[in-house]
PDB file of C-alpha atoms in Angstrom:
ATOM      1  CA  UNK W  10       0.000   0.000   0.000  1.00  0.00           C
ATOM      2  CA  UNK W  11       1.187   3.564  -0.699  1.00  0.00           C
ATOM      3  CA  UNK W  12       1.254   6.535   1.827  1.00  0.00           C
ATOM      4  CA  UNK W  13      -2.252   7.216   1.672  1.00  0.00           C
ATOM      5  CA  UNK W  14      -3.456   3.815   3.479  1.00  0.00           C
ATOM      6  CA  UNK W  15      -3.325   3.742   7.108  1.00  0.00           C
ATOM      7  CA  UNK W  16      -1.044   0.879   7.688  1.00  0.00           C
ATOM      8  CA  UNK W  17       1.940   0.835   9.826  1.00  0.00           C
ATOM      9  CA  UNK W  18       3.835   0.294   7.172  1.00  0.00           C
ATOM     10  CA  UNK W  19       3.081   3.669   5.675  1.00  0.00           C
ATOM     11  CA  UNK W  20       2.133   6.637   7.456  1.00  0.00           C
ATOM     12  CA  UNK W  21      -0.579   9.526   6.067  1.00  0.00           C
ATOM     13  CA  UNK W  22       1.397  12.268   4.308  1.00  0.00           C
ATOM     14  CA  UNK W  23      -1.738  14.601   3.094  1.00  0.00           C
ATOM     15  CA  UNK W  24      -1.422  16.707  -0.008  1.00  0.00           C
ATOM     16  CA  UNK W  25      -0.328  20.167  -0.394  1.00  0.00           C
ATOM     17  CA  UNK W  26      -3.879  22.122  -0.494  1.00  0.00           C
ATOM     18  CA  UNK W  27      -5.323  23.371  -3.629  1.00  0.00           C
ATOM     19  CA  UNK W  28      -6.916  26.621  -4.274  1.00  0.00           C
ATOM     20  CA  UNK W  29     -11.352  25.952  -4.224  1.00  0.00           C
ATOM     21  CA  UNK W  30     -12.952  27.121  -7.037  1.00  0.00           C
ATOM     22  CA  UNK W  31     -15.757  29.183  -6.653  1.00  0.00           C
ATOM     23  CA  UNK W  32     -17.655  27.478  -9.140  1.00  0.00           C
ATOM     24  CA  UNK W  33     -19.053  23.797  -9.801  1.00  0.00           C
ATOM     25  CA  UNK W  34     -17.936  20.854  -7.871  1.00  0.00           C
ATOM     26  CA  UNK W  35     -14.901  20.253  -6.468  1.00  0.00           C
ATOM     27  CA  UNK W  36     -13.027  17.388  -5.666  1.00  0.00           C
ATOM     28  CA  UNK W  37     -12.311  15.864  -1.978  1.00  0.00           C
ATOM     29  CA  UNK W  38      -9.058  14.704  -2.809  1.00  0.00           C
ATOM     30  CA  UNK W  39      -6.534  17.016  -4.703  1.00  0.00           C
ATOM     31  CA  UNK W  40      -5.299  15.739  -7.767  1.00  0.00           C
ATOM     32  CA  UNK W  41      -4.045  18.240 -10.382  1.00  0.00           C
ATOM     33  CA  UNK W  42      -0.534  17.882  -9.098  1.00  0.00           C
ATOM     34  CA  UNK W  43      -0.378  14.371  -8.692  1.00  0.00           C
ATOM     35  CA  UNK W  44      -2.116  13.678 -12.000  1.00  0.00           C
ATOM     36  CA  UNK W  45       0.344  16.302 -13.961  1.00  0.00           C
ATOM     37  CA  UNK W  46       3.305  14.236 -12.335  1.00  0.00           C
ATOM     38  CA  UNK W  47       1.735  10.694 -13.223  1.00  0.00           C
ATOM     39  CA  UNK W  48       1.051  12.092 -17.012  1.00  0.00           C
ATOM     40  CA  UNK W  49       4.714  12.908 -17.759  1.00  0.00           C
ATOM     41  CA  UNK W  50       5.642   9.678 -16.394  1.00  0.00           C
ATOM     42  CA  UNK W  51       3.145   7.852 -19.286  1.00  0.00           C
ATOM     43  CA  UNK W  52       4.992   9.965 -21.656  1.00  0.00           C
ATOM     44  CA  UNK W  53       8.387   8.733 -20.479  1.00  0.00           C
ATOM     45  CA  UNK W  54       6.793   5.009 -21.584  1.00  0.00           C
ATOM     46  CA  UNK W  55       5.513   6.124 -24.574  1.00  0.00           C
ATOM     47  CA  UNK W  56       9.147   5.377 -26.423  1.00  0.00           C
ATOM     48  CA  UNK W  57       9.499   2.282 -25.037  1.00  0.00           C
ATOM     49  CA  UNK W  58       8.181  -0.710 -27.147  1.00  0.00           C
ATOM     50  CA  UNK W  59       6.095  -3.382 -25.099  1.00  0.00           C
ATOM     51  CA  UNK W  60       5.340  -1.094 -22.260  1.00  0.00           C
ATOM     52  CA  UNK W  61       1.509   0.324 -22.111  1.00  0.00           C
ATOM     53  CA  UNK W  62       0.598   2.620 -19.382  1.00  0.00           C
ATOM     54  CA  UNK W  63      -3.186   3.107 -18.179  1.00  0.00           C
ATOM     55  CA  UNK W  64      -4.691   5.692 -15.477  1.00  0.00           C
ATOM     56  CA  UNK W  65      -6.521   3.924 -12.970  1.00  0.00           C
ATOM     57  CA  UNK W  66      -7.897   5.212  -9.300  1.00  0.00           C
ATOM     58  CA  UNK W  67      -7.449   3.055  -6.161  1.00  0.00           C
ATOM     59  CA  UNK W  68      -8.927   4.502  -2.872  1.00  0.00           C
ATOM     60  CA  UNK W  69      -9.680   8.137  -4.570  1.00  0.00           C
ATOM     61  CA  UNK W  70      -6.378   8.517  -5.733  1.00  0.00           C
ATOM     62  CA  UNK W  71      -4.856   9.106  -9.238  1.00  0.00           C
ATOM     63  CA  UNK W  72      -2.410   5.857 -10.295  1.00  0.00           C
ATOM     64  CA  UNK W  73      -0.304   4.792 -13.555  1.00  0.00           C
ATOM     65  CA  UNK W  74      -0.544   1.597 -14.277  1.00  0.00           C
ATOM     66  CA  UNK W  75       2.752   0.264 -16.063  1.00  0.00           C
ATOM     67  CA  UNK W  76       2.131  -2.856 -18.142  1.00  0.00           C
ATOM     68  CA  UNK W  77       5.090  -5.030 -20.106  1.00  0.00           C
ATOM     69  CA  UNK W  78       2.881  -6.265 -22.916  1.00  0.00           C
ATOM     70  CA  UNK W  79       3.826 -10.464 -22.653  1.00  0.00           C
ATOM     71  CA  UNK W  80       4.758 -10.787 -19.061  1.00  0.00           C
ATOM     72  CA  UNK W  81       1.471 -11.382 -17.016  1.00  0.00           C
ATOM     73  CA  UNK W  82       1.719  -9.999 -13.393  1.00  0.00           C
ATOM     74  CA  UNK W  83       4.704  -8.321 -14.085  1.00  0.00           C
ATOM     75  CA  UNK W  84       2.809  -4.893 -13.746  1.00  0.00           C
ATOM     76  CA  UNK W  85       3.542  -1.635 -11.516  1.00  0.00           C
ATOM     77  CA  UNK W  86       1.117   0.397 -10.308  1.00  0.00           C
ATOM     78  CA  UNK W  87       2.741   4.021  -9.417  1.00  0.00           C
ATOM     79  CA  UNK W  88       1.345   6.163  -7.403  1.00  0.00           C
ATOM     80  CA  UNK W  89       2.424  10.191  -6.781  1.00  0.00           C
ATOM     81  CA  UNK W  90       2.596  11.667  -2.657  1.00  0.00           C
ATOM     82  CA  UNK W  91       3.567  14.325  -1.946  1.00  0.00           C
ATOM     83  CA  UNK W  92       6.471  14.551   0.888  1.00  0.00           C
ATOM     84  CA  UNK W  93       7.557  16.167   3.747  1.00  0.00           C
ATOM     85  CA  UNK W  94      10.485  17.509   2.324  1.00  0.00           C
ATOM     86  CA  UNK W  95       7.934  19.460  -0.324  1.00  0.00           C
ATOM     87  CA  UNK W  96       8.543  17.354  -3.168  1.00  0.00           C
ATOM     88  CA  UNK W  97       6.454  14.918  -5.193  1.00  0.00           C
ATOM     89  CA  UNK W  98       7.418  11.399  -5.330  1.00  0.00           C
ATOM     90  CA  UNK W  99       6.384   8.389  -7.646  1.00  0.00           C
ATOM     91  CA  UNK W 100       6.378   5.601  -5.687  1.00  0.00           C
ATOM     92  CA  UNK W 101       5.655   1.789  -5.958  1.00  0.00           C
ATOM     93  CA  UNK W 102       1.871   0.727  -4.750  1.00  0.00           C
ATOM     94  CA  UNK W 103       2.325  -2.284  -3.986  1.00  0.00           C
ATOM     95  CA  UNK W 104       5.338  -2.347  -1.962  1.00  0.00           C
ATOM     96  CA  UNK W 105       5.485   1.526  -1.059  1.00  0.00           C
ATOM     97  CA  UNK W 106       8.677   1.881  -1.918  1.00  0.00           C
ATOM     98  CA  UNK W 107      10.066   5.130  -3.383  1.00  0.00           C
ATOM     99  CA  UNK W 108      11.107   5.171  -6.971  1.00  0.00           C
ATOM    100  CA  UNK W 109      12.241   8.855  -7.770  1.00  0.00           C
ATOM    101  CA  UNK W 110      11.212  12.412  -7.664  1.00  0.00           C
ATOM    102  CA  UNK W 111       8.351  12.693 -10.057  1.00  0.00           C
ATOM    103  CA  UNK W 112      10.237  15.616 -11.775  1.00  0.00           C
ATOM    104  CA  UNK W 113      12.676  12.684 -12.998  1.00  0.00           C
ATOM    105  CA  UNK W 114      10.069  10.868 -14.771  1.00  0.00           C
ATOM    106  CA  UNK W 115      12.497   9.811 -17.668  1.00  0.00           C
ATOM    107  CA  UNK W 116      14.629   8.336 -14.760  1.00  0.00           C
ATOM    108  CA  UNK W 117      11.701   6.789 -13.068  1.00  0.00           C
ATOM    109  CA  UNK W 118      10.825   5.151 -16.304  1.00  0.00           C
ATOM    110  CA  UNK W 119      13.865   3.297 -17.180  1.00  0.00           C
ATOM    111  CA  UNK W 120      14.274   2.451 -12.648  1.00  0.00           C
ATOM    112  CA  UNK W 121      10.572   0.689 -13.796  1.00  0.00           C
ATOM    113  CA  UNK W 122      11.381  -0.528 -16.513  1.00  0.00           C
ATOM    114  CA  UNK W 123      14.326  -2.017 -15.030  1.00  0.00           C
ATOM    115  CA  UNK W 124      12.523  -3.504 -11.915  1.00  0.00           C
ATOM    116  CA  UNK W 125      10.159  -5.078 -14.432  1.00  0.00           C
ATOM    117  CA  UNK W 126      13.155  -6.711 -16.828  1.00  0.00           C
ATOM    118  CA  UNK W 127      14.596  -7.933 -13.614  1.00  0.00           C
ATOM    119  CA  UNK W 128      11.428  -9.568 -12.514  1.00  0.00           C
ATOM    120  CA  UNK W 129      10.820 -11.340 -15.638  1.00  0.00           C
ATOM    121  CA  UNK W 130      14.454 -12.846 -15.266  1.00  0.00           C
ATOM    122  CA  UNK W 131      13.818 -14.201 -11.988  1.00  0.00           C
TER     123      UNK W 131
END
């Protein structure tokens, strides 16, 4: 689980706040950031041949899902929090683990794509 589930594991980092609009709904969770930060990441995949990427929302938040076209249940699911230190990070779901600033998103693409080569190996 990422930062927003309360586990042990992981404790609740809440978002930087977002301006309300005065007009129309608004959402409860802020996303604009976190989405912006997950969209360059699909772009860093989108050079990379037998990788898809698809948006997805677990638990009200915004996630990338990272897909090796060929290798079942070799997925990651990425997720964006935002940090104490006042940074964005991408991090790993499923294991919470950090992966890299998500104004690195090339870097972040080939530490995923990595993670997923080695996994496949294994």
């Amino acid at each position: 689980m990422g930062a927003h589930a309360w586990t042990s594991e992981a404790p609740y980092i809440p978002s930087p706040p977002e301006p309300t609009r005065a007009n129309g709904p608004g959402t409860l969770i802020p996303q604009r950031e976190r989405i912006t930060c997950l969209v360059h990441l699909s772009k860093a995949f989108a050079h990379i041949e037998g990788i898809v990427t698809a948006f997805a929302v677990i638990q009200g938040y915004a996630v990338l899902n990272v897909i090796p076209l060929g290798w079942p249940g070799r997925s990651v699911t990425v997720g964006c929090r935002y940090c104490r230190d006042g940074a964005w990070w991408l991090y790993d779901i499923r294991t919470g683990q950090s992966i890299r600033p998500a104004n690195e998103a090339r870097l972040a693409a080939h530490r995923i794509t990595t993670q997923i080569e080695e996994a496949a190996a294994a």
